[in-house]
Coordinates of C-alpha atoms in Angstrom, one line a residue:
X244 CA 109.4 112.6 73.8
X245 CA 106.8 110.6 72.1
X246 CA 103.5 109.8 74.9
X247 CA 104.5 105.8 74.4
X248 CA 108.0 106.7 75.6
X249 CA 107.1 108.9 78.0
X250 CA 104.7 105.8 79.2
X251 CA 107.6 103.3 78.9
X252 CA 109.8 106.0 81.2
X253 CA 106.2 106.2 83.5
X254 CA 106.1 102.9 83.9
X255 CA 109.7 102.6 84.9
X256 CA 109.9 105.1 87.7
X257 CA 107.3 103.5 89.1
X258 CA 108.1 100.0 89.2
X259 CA 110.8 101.6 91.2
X260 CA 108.6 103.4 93.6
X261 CA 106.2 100.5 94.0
X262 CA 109.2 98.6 95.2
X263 CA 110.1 100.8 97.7
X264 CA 106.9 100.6 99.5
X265 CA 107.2 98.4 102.5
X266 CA 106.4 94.8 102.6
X267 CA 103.9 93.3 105.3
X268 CA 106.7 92.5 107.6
X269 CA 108.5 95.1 107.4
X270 CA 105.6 96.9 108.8
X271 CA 104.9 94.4 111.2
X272 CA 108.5 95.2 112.5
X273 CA 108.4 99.0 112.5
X274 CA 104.5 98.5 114.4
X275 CA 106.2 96.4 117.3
X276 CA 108.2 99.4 118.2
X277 CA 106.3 101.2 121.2
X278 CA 108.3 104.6 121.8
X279 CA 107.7 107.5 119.2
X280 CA 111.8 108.0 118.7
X281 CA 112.5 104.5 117.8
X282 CA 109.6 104.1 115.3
X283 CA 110.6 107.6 113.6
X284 CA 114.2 106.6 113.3
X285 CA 113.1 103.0 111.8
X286 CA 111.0 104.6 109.2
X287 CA 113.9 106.4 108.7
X288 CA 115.6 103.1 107.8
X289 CA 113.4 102.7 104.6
X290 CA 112.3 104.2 101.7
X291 CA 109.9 106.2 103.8
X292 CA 112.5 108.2 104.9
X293 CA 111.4 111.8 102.7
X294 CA 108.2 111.5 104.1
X295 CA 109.3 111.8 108.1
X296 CA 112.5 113.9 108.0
X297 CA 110.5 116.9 108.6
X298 CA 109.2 115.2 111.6
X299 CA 110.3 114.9 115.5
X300 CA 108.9 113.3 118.7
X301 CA 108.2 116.8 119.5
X302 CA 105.8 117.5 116.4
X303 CA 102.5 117.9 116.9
X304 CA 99.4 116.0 116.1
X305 CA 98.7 118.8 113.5
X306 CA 102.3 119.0 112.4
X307 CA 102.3 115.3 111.6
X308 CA 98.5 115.2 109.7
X309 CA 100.3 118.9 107.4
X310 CA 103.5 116.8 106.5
X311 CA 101.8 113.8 105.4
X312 CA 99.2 115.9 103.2
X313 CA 101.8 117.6 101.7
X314 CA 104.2 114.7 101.3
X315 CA 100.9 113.2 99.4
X316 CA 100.6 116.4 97.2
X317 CA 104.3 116.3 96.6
X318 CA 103.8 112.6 95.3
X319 CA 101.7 113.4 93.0
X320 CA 103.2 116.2 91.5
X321 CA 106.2 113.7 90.9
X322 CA 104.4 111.5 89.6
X323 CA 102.4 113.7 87.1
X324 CA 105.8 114.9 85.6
X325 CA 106.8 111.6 84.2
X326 CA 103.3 111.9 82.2
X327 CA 101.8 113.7 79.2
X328 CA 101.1 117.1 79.6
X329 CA 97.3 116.1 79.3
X330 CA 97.5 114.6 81.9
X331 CA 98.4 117.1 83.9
X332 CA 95.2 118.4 84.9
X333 CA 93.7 114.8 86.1
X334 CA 97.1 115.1 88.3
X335 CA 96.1 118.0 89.6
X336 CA 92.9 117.1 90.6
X337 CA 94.0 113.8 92.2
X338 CA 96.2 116.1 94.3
X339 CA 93.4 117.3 96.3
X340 CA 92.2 114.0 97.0
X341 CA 94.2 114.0 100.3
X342 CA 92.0 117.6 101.5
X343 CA 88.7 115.9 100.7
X344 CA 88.0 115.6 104.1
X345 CA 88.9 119.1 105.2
X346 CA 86.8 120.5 102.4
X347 CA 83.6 118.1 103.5
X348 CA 84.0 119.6 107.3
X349 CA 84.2 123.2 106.0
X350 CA 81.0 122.8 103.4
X351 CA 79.2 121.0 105.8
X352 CA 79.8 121.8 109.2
X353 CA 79.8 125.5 110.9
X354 CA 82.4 124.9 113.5
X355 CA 86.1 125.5 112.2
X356 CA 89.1 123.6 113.2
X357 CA 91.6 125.8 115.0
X358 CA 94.1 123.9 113.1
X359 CA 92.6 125.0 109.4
X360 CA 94.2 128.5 110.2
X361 CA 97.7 127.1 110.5
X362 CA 97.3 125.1 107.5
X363 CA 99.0 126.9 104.4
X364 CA 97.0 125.1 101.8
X365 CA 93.7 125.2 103.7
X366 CA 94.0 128.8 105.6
X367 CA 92.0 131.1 103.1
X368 CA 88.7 129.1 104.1
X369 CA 89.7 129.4 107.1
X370 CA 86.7 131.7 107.9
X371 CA 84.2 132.1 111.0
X372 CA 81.4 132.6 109.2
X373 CA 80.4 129.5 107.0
X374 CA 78.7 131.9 103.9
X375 CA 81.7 133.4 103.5
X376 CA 83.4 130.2 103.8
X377 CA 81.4 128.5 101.0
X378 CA 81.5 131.4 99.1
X379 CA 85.7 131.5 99.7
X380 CA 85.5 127.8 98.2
X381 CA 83.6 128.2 95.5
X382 CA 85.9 130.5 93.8
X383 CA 89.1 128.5 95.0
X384 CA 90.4 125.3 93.4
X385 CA 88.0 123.5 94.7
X386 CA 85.4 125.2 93.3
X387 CA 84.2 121.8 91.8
X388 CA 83.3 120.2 95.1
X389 CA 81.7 123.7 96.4
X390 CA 79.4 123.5 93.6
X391 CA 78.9 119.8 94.2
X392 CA 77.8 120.1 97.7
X393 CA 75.6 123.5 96.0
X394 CA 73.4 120.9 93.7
X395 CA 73.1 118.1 97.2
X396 CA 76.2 116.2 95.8
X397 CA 78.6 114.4 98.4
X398 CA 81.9 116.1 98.0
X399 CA 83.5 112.5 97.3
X400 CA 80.9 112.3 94.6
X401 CA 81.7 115.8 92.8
X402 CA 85.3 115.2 93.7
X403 CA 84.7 111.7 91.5
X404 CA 82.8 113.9 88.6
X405 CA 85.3 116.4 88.4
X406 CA 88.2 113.6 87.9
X407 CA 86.2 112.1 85.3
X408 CA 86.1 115.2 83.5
X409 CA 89.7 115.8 83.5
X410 CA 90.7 112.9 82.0
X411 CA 91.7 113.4 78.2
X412 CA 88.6 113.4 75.9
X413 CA 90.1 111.2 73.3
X414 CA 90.7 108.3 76.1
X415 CA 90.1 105.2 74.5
X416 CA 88.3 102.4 76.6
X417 CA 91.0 99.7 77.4
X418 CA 92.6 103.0 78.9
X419 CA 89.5 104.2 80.3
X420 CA 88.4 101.1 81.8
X421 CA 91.0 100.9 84.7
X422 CA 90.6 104.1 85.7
X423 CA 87.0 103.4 86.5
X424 CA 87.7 100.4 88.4
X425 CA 89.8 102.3 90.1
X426 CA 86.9 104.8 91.1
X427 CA 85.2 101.5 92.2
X428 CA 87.6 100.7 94.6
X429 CA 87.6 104.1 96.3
X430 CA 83.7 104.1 96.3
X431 CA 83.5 101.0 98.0
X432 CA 86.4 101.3 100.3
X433 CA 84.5 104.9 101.5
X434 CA 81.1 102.4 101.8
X435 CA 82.7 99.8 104.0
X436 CA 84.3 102.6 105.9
X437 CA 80.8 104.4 106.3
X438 CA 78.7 101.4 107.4
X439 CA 81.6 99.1 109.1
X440 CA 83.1 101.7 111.5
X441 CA 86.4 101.8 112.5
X442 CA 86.4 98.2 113.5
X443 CA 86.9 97.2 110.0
X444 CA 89.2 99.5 108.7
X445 CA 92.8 97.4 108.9
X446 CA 90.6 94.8 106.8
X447 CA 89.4 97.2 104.7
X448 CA 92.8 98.7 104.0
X449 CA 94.4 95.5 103.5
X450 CA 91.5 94.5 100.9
X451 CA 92.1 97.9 98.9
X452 CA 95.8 97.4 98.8
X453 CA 95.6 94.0 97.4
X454 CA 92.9 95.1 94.9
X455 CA 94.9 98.1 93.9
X456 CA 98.1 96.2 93.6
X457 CA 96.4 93.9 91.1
X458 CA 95.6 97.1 89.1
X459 CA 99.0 98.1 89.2
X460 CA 100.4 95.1 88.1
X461 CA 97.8 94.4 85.5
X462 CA 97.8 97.7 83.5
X463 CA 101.1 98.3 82.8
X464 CA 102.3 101.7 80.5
X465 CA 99.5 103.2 81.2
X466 CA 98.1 106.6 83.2
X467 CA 96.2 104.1 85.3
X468 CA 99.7 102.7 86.6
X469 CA 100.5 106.5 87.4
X470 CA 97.2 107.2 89.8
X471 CA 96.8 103.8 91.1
X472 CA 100.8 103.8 92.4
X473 CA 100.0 107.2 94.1
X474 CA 96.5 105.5 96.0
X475 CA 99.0 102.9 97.2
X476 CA 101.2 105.2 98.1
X477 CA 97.9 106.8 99.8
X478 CA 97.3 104.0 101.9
X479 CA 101.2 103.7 103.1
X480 CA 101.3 107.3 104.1
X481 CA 97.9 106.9 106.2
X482 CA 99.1 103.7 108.2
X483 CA 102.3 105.6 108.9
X484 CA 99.8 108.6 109.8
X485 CA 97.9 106.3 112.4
X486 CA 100.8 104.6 113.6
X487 CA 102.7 108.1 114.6
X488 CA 99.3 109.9 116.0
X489 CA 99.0 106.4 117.8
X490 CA 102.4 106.7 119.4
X491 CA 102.1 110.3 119.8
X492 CA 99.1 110.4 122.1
X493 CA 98.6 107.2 123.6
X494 CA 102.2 104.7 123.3
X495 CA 102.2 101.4 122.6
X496 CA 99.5 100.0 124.7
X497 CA 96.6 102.4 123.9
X498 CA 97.5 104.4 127.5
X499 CA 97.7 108.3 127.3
X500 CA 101.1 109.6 126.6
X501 CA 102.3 111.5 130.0

């Protein structure tokens, strides 16, 4: 299959995702639902369906935040198959995006989350003792990012670098350029996250999703479509993250679960 048919068949599959992804009200609908049971068998309702039938009102805070990481990975690695096979290691790399966090707590911090051992992706750096720990990383897949935070880089900034270099060295510009917009967005959303607090993070969210769908709609047949689908995808799976952890611990009026 020639790359501009394997585009054509890209782009495709995608449009199809995209419009699977819920619309404003239907997540205004599944959000006025106040018992954990009824939201779960809502989602269930919608295309969203793969992404919670691993799930019960019984699963645990950490059960739900494993699923949706790995529902993440397993986006990508859909999504990376409908592409050419150099772009499989800028896939790859985007698949870790959802552990960026993780990794920051275990470079930079010397406490470890009890949950990290129960995590199969995360588990071998699950290790008391943070030299080991960084040493553990830095000859792990995210080696990258342990070598990063080595040299006094951010992990999102080596996470960034590393992306950069994966893409395919004979990249022309017009395909270039939309990938580094869509850098842009992520940099800024992380900045407005950073300095604005939680307060402004539905606005945030709401901003990136509109800016991204532009990008998606605007850069058709290309790997920008690809990556930029799976960030909107991203931000589904994290408002379906807060509104289950919400329902989980607290119900629908912010009071503690009994």
């Amino acid at each position: 299959m020639s790359e501009i048919v394997r585009h054509a068949y890209a782009q495709a599959r995608l449009q199809a995702r995209y419009g699977g992804l819920p619309e404003p009200s239907e997540w205004r609908r599944l959000e006025a639902t106040g018992n954990l049971t009824h939201f779960l068998n809502s989602v269930r309702t919608t295309p969203m369906k793969p992404w919670v039938v691993n799930l019960s009102p019984q699963s645990d805070v950490h059960a739900i935040e494993q699923t949706l990481r790995r529902m993440f990975r397993e986006q990508v690695r859909q999504v990376a198959d409908w592409y050419p096979a150099a772009w499989l290691p800028a896939f790859a790399w985007f698949e870790r995006l959802v552990d960026l966090p993780a990794i920051a707590h275990l470079l930079e911090r010397s406490d470890l989350p009890h949950w990290v051992r129960e995590d199969p992706v995360l588990q071998p750096y699950a290790l008391d003792l943070l030299p080991l720990r960084l040493q553990a990383l830095s000859s792990s897949p995210y080696a990258p990012i342990a070598a990063g935070h080595a040299q006094g880089k951010k992990p999102w900034e080596a996470w960034a670098e590393e992306w950069r270099r994966r893409w395919p060295a004979d990249l022309s510009p017009a395909r270039r350029e939309p990938l580094g917009r869509l850098l842009e967005l992520f940099a800024r959303q992380r900045t407005v996250l950073l300095e604005g607090g939680l307060a402004d993070s539905r606005v945030a969210r709401d901003r990136l999703a509109a800016d991204l769908t532009r990008l998606f709609r605007h850069h058709t047949h290309q790997p920008a479509t690809g990556f930029t689908y799976l960030a909107l995808a991203g931000i589904h799976l994290e408002r379906l993250r807060g509104n289950l952890l919400r329902l989980h611990l607290f119900g629908r009026n912010g009071e503690a679960a009994a």
